[in-house]
CSV table of C-alpha atoms in Angstrom, one decimal:
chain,number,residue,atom,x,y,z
A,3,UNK,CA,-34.2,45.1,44.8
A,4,UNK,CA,-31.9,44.7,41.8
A,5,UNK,CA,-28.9,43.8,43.9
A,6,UNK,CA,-30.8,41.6,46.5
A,7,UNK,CA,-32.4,39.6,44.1
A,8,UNK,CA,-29.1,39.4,42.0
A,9,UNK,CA,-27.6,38.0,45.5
A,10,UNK,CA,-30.3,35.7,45.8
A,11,UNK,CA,-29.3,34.3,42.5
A,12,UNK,CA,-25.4,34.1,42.5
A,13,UNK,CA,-25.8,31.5,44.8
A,14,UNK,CA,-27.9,29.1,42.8
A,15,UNK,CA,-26.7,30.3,39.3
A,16,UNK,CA,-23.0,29.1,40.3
A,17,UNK,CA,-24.2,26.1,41.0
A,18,UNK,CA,-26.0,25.7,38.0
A,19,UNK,CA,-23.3,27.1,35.7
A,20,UNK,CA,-20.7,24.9,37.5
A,21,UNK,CA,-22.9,21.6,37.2
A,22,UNK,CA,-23.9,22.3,33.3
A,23,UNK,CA,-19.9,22.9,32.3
A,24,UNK,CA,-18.0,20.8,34.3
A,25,UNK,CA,-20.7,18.1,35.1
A,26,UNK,CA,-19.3,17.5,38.8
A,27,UNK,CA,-21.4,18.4,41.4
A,28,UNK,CA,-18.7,18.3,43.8
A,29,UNK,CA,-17.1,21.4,41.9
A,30,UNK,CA,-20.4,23.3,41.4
A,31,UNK,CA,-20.7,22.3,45.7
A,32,UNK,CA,-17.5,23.7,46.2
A,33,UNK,CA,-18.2,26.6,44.1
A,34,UNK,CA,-21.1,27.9,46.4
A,35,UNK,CA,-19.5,26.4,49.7
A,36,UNK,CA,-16.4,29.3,48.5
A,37,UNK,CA,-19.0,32.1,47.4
A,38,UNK,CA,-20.3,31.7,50.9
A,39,UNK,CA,-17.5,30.7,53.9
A,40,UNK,CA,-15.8,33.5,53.2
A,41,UNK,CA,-18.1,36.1,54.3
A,42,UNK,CA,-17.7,36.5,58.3
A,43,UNK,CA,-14.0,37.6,57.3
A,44,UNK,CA,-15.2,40.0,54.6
A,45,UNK,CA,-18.0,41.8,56.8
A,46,UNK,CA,-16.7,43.4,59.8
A,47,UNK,CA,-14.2,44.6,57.3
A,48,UNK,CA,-16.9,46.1,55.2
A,49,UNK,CA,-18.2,47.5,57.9
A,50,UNK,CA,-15.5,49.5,59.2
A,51,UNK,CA,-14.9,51.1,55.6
A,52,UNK,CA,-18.3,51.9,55.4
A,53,UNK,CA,-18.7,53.6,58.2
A,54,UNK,CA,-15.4,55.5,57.9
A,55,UNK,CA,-16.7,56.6,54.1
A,56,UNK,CA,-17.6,59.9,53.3
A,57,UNK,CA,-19.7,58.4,50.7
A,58,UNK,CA,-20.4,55.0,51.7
A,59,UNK,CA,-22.9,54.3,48.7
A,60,UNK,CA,-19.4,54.7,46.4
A,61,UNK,CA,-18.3,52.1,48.2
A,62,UNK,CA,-21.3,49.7,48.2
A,63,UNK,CA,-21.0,50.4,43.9
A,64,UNK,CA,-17.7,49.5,44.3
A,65,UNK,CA,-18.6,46.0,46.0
A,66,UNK,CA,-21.1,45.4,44.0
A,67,UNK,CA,-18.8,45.3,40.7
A,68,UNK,CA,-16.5,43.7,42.4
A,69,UNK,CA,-19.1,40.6,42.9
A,70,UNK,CA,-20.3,40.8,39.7
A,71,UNK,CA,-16.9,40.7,38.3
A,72,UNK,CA,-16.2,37.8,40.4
A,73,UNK,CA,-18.7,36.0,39.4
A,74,UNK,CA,-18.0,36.3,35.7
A,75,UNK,CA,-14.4,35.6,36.4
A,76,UNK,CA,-15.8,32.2,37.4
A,77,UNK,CA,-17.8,31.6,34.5
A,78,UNK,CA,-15.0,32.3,32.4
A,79,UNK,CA,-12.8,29.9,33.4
A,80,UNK,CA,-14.9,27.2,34.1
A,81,UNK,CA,-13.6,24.1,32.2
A,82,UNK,CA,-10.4,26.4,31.4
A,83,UNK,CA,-8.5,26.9,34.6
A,84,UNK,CA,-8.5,24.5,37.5
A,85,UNK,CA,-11.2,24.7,39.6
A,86,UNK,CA,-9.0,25.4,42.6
A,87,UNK,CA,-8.8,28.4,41.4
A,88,UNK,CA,-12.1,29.1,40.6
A,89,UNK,CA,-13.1,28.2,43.9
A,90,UNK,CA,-10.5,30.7,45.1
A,91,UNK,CA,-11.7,33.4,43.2
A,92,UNK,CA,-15.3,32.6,44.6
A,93,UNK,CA,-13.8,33.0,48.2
A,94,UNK,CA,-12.3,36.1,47.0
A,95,UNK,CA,-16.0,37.4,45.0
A,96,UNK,CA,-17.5,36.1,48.9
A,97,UNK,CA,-15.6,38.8,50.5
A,98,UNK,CA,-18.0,41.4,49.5
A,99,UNK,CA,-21.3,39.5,49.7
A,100,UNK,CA,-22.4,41.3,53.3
A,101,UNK,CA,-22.3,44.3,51.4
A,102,UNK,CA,-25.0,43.1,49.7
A,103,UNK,CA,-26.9,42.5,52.3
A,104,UNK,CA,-26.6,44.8,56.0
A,105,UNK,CA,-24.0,47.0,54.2
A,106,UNK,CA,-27.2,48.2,52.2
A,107,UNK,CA,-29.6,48.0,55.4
A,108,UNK,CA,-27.2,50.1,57.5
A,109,UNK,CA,-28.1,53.3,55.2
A,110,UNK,CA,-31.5,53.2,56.0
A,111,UNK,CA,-30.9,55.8,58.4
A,112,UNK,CA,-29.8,58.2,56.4
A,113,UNK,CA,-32.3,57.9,53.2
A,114,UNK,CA,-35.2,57.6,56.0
A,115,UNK,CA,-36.4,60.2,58.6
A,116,UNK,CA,-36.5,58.6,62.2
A,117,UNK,CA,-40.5,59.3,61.9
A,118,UNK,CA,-40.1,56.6,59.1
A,119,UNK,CA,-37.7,54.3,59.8
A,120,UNK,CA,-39.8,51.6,61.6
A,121,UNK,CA,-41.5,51.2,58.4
A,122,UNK,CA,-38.8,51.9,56.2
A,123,UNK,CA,-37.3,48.8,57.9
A,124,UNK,CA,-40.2,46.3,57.3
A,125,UNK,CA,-40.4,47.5,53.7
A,126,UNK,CA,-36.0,46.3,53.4
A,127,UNK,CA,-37.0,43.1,55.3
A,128,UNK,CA,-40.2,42.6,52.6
A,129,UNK,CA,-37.6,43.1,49.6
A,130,UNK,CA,-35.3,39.8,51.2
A,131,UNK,CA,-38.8,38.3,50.9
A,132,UNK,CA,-39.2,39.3,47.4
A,133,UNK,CA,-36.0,38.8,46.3
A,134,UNK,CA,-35.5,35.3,48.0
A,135,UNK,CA,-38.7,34.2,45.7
A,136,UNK,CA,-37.3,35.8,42.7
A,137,UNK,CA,-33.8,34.7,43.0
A,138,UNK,CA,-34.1,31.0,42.6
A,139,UNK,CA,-37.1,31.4,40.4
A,140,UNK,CA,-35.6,33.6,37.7
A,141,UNK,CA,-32.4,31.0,37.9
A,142,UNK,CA,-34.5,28.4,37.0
A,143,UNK,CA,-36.4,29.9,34.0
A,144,UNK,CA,-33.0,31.1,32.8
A,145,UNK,CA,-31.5,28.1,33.0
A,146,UNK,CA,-34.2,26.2,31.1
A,147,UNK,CA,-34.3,29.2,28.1
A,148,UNK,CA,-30.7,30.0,28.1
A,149,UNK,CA,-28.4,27.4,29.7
A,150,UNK,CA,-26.0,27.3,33.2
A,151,UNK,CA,-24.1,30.0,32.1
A,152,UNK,CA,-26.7,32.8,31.0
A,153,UNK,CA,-27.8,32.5,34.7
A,154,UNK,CA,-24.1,34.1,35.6
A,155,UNK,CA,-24.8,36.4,33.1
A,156,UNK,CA,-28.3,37.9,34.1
A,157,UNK,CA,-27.1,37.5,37.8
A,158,UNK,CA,-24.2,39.8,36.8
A,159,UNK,CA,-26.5,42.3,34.6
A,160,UNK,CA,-28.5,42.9,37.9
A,161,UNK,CA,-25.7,43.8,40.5
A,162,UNK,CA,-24.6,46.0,38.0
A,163,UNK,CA,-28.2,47.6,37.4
A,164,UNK,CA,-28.0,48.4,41.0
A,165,UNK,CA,-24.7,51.1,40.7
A,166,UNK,CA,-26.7,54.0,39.9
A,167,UNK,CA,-29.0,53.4,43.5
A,168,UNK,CA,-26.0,52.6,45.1
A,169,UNK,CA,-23.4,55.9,43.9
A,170,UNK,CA,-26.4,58.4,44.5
A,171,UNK,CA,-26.4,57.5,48.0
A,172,UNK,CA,-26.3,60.5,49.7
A,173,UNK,CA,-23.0,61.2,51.8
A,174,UNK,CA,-22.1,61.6,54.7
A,175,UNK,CA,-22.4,64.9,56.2
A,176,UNK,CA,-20.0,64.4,59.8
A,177,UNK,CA,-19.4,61.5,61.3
A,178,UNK,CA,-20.4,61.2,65.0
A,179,UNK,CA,-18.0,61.9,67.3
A,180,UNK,CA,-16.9,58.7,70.1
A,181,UNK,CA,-19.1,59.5,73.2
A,182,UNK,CA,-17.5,60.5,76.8
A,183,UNK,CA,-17.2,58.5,79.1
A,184,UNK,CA,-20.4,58.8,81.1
A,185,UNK,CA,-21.8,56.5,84.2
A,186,UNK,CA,-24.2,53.9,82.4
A,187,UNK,CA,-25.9,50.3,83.0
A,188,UNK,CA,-23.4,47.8,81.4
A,189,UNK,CA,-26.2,46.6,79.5
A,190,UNK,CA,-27.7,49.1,77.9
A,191,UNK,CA,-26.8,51.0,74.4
A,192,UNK,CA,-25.9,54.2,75.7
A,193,UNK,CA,-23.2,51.8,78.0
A,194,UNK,CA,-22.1,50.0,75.0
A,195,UNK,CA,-21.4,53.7,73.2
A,196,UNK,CA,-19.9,55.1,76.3
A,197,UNK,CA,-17.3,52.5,77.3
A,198,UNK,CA,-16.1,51.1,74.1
A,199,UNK,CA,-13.5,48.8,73.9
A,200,UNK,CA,-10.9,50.5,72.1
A,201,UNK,CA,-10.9,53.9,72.0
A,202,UNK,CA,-10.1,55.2,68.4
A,203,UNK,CA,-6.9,57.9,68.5
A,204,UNK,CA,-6.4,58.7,64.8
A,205,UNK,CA,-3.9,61.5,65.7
A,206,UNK,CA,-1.3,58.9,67.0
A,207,UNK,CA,0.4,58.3,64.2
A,208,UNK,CA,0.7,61.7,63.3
A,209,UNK,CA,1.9,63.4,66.7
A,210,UNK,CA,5.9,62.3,66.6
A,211,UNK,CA,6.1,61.4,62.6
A,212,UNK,CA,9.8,60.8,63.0
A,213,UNK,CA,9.6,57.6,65.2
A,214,UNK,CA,7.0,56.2,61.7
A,215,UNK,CA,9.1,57.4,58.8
A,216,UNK,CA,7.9,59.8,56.3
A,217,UNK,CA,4.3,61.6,56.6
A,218,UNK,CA,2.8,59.5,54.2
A,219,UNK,CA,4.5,56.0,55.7
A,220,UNK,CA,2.7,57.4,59.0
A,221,UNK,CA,0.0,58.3,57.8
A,222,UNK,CA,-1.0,55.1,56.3
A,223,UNK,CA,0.1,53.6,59.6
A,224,UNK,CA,-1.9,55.2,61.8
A,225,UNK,CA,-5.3,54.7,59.3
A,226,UNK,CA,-4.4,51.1,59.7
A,227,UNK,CA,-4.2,51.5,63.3
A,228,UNK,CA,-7.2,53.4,63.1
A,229,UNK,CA,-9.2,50.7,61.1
A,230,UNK,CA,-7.7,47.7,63.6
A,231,UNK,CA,-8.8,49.2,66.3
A,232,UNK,CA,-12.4,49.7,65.3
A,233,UNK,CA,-12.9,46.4,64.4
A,234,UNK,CA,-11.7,45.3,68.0
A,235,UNK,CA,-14.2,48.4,69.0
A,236,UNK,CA,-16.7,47.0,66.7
A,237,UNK,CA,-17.2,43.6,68.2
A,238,UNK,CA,-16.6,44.8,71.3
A,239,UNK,CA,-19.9,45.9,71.4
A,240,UNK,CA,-21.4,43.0,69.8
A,241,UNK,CA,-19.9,41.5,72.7
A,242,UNK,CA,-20.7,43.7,75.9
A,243,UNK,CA,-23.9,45.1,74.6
A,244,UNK,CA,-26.4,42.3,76.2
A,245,UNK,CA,-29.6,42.7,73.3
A,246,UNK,CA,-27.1,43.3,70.3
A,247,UNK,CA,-25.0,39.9,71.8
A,248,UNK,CA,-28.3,38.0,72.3
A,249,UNK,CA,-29.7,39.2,68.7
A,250,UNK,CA,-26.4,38.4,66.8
A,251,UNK,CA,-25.6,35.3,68.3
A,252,UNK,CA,-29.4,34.0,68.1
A,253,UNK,CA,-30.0,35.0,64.4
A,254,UNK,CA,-26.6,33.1,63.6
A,255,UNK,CA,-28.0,29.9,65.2
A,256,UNK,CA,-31.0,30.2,63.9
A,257,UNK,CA,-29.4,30.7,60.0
A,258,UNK,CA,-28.5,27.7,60.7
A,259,UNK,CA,-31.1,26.0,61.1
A,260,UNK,CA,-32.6,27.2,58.5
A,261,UNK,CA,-30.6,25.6,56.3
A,262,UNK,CA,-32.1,22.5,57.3
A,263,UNK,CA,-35.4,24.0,55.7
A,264,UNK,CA,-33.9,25.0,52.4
A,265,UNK,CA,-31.9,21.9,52.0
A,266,UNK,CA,-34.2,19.2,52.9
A,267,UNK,CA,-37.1,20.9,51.2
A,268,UNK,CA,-36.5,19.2,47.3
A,269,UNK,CA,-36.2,16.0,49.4
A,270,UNK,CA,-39.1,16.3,50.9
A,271,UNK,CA,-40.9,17.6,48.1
A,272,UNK,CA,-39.5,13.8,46.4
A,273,UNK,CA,-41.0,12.3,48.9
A,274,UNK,CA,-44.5,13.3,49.4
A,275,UNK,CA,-44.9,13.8,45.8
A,276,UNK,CA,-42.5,12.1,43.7
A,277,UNK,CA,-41.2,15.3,42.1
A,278,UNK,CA,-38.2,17.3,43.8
A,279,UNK,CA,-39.5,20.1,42.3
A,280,UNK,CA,-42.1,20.4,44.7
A,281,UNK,CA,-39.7,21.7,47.5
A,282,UNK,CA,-39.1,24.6,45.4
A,283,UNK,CA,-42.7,25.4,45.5
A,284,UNK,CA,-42.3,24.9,50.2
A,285,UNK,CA,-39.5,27.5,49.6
A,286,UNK,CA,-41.6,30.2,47.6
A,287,UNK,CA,-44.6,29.4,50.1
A,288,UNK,CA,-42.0,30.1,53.0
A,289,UNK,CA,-40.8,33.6,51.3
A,290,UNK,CA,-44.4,34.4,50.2
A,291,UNK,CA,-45.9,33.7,54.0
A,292,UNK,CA,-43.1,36.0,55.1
A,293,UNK,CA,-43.6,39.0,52.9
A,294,UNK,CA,-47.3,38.9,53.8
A,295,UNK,CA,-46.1,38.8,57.3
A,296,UNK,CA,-43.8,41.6,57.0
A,297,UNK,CA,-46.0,43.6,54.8
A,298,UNK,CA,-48.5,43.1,57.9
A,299,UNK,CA,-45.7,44.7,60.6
A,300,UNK,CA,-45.5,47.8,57.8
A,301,UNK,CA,-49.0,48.3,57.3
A,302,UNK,CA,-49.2,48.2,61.2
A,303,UNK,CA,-46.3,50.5,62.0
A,304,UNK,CA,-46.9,50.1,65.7
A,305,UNK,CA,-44.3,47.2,66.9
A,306,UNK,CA,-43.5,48.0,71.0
A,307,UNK,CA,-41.0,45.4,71.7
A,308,UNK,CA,-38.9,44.2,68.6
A,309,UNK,CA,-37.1,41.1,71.4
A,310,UNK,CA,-39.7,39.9,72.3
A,311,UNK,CA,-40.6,39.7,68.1
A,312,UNK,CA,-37.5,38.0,67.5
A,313,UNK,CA,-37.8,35.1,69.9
A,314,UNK,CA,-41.5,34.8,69.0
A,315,UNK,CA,-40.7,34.7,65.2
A,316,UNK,CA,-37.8,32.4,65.6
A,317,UNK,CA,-40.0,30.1,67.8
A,318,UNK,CA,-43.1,30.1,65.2
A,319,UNK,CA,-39.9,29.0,62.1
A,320,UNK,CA,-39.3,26.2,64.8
A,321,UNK,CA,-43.0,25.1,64.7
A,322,UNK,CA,-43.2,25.2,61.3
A,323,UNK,CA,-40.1,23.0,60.3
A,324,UNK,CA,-41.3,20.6,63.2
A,325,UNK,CA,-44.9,20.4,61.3
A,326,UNK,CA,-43.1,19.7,58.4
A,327,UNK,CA,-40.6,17.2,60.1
A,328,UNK,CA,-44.3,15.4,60.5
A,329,UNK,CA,-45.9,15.8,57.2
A,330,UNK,CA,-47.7,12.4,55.7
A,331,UNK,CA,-49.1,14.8,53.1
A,332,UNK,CA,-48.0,17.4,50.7
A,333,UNK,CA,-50.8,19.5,51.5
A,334,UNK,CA,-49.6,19.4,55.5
A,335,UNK,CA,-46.5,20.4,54.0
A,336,UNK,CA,-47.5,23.6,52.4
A,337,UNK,CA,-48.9,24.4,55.7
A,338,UNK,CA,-45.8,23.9,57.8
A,339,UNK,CA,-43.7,25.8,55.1
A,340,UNK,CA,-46.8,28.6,55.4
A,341,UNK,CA,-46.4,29.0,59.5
A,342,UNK,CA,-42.5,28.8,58.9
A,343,UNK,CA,-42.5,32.1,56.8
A,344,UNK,CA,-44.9,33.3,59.6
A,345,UNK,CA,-42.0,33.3,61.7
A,346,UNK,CA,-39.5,33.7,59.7
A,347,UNK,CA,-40.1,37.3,58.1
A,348,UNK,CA,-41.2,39.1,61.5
A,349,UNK,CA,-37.9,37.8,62.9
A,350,UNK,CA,-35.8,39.6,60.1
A,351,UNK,CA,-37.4,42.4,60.8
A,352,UNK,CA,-37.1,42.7,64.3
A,353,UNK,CA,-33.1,41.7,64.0
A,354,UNK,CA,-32.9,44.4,61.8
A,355,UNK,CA,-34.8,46.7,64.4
A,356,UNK,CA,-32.9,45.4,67.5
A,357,UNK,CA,-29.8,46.2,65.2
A,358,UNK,CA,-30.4,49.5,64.5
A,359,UNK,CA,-31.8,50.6,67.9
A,360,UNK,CA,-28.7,49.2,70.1
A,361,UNK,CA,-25.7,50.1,67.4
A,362,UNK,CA,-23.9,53.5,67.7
A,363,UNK,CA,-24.2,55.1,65.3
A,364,UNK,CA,-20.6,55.4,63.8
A,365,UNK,CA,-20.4,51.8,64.2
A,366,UNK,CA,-23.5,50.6,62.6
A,367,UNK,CA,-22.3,49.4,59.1
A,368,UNK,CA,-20.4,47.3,61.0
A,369,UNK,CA,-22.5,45.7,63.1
A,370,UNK,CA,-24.4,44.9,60.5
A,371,UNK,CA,-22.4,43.9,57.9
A,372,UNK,CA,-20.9,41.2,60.7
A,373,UNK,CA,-23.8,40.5,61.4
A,374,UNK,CA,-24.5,39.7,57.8
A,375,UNK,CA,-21.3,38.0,57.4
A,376,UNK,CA,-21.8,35.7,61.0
A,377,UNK,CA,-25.5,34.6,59.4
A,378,UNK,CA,-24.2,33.6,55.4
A,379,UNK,CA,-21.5,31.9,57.5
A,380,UNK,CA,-23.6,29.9,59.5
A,381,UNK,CA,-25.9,28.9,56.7
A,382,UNK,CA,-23.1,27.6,55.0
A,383,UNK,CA,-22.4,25.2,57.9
A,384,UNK,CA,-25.6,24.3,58.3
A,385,UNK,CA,-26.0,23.6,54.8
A,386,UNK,CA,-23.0,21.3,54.8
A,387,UNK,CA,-24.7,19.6,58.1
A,388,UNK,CA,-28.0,19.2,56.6
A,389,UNK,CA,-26.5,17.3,53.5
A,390,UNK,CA,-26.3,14.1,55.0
A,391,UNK,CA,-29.1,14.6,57.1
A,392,UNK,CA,-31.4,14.9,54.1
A,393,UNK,CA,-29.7,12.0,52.2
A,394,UNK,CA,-30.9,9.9,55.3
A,395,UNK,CA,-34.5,11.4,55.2
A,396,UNK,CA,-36.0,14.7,55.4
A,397,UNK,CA,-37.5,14.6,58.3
A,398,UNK,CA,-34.0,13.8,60.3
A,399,UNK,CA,-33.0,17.4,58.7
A,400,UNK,CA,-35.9,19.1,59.8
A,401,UNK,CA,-36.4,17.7,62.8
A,402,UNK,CA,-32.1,19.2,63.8
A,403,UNK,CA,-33.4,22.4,62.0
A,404,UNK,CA,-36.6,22.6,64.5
A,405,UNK,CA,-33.5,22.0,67.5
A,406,UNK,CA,-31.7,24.8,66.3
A,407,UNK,CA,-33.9,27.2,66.5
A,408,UNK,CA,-35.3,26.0,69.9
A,409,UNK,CA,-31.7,26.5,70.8
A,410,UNK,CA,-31.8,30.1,69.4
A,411,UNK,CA,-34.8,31.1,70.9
A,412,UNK,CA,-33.2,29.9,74.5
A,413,UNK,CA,-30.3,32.5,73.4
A,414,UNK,CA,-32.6,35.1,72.4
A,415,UNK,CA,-34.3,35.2,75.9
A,416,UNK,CA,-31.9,34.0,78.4
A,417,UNK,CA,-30.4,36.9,80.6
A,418,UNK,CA,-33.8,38.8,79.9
A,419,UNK,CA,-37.1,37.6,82.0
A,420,UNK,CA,-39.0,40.0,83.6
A,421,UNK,CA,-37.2,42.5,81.1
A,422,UNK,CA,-37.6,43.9,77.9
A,423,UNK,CA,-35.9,46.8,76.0
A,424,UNK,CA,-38.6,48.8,74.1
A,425,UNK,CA,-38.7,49.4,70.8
A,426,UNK,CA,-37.7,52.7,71.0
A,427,UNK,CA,-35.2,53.6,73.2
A,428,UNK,CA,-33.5,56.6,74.8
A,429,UNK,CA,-32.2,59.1,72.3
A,430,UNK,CA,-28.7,59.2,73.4
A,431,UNK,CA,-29.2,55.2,72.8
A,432,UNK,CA,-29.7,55.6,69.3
A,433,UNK,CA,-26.3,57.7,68.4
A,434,UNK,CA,-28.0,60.9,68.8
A,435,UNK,CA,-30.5,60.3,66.6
């Protein structure tokens, strides 16, 4: 929790701290535009390292004092060092941000007993919930008590509370083995795990030395041949695995659209009330309706058919940013922002369920840390998108959000009618689980 909600914040505490200093918004902008682009390079990356670590939760401490120390890089040099080059080093701190996000969700496996992973999984999508009210909300008190730049500062203190959870991760005990080639439909998991597209040979490099230079110049070479060839493997099946495509490329669409939400909320909140500060309250009803939702799906434990959850969910956001696209009243508005939270917690959950269940195994940090990466990605765009859309009127935003995610819910479900994978599938789908 310490590390989601100090994600949640660095977002909004740069763009405080940048505003309060430099008094340009176009820096404090640029700033958060930086923090964020640069994550669908970072995460596939992240992915593959994680999955190759023997202790992976080492190398989630090491990300997440890498961010921190970004971060604080910025800070420092705001109003003493160009800000092209804080904005660099924000590109640079944006690297690791997936870590912070499916880098942590990808251990769930191994800190949870297949008997309790369902539920261990609406629990992690709950604590986005939580943390996505806290985040903003602790910025802003900060902010008032202490100033733009002691948001930085508690931002920072929290990443780094979250190193001792993170190195006492348990390791990793053997890494599963690539699967043989065995007969399997192109579209299922166990397909997706038996054909990859680039089958790893980390001996290579090793077999004729002399034709690579000394052992240690090979050996290097052949790791890096190693690592390039399982990010190739790594999309690969993103790509050919039909749900894991669908959910990846949906959820991305959907992110942003969501964007619309967030953006156009203090605008709308400005004009049904007056006060912009009203659309922060639309935001924390959105997170709150969506941890009650999630907390629901835990309580429940039972969910058959996590697809069919996602498209629902992403549907129901729809509904609930068109409601608000039509709001003459404040009190209308809560409501919308109350059946878009409906949607969109259940529809975390179930990406994060349709994830693990079609990933193999050794190549689950990477599928979801790219997946991670593809959605902070997309919510950037969309964020630059809604921007002029809101400064037009919020409902123009809302209503492009509500068209997004119609959009992702025709993604989520095309290819699929009359079919649905189960919620729990095969065991030699799950990586042997």
């Amino acid at each position: 929790m310490a590390a989601r909600t100090g994600d949640e914040m660095s977002g909004p505490a740069l763009l405080v701290a940048g505003l309060a200093v430099t008094g340009s918004p176009l820096t404090a902008s640029w700033l958060l535009a930086g923090l964020t682009v640069s994550a669908a390079a970072g995460g596939p990356l992240l992915g593959v390292l994680l999955d190759r670590a023997r202790r992976p939760g080492r190398l989630l401490a090491c990300c997440l004092l890498g961010y921190a120390g970004g971060l604080l890089l910025v800070l420092y040099g705001l109003g003493r060092v160009p800000d092209a080059a804080l904005v660099g080093v924000a590109v640079v701190a944006g690297l690791l941000g997936p870590a912070l996000t499916g880098g942590w969700t990808a251990q769930l496996p191994r800190v949870a007993g297949p008997e309790r992973l369902s539920r261990a999984t609406a629990l992690d999508s709950m604590s986005y919930n939580v943390a996505g009210l806290a985040g903003p909300a602790v910025v802003g008190l900060v902010a008032s008590a202490g100033g733009g730049g002691a948001t930085v500062l508690v931002c920072a203190g929290l990443l780094v509370a979250a190193l001792p959870a993170a190195w006492s991760l348990p390791p990793l005990r053997s890494r599963p083995a690539a699967p043989a080639a065995v007969p399997a439909d192109p579209g299922s998991p166990a397909a997706a795990d038996a054909h990859p597209a680039a089958p790893r040979s980390p001996t290579a490099a090793d077999a004729h030395p002399a034709a690579h230079g000394s052992p240690a110049e090979s050996g290097a070479a052949g790791r890096g041949r190693a690592v390039r060839a399982e990010l190739v493997e790594g999309f690969a099946v993103i790509w050919r695995n039909a749900p894991l495509r669908r959910a990846t490329a949906g959820s991305a669409l959907s992110c942003c659209g969501l964007a619309m939400l967030v953006v156009s909320a203090p605008v709308l909140g400005a004009e049904l009330t007056g006060e912009s500060g009203h659309g922060a309250l639309l935001l924390a009803v959105t997170a709150a309706s969506g941890l009650a939702a999630n907390a629901a799906i835990a309580a429940w434990g039972r969910v058959r058919r996590w697809d069919r959850v996602l498209a629902w969910g992403t549907a129901v956001l729809g509904a609930g940013m068109a409601l608000a696209a039509g709001a003459g009243a404040f009190w209308a508005a809560v409501v919308a922002a109350a059946v878009a939270g409906a949607g969109e917690g259940p529809q975390l959950t179930a990406l994060f369920s349709v994830r693990r269940r079609e990933a193999p195994a050794r190549l689950r940090s990477q599928v979801f840390t790219t997946g991670a990466s593809l959605k902070i990605t997309s919510f950037a765009i969309g964020s630059a998108l809604a921007g002029p859309l809101a400064a037009y009127s919020a409902s123009s935003a809302l209503v492009a959000g509500a068209v997004l995610q119609a959009a992702a819910v025709a993604v989520l479900t095309a290819g699929r009618r009359g079919r649905s994978t189960p919620a729990k599938a095969p065991r030699s789908a799950r990586g042997g689980r």
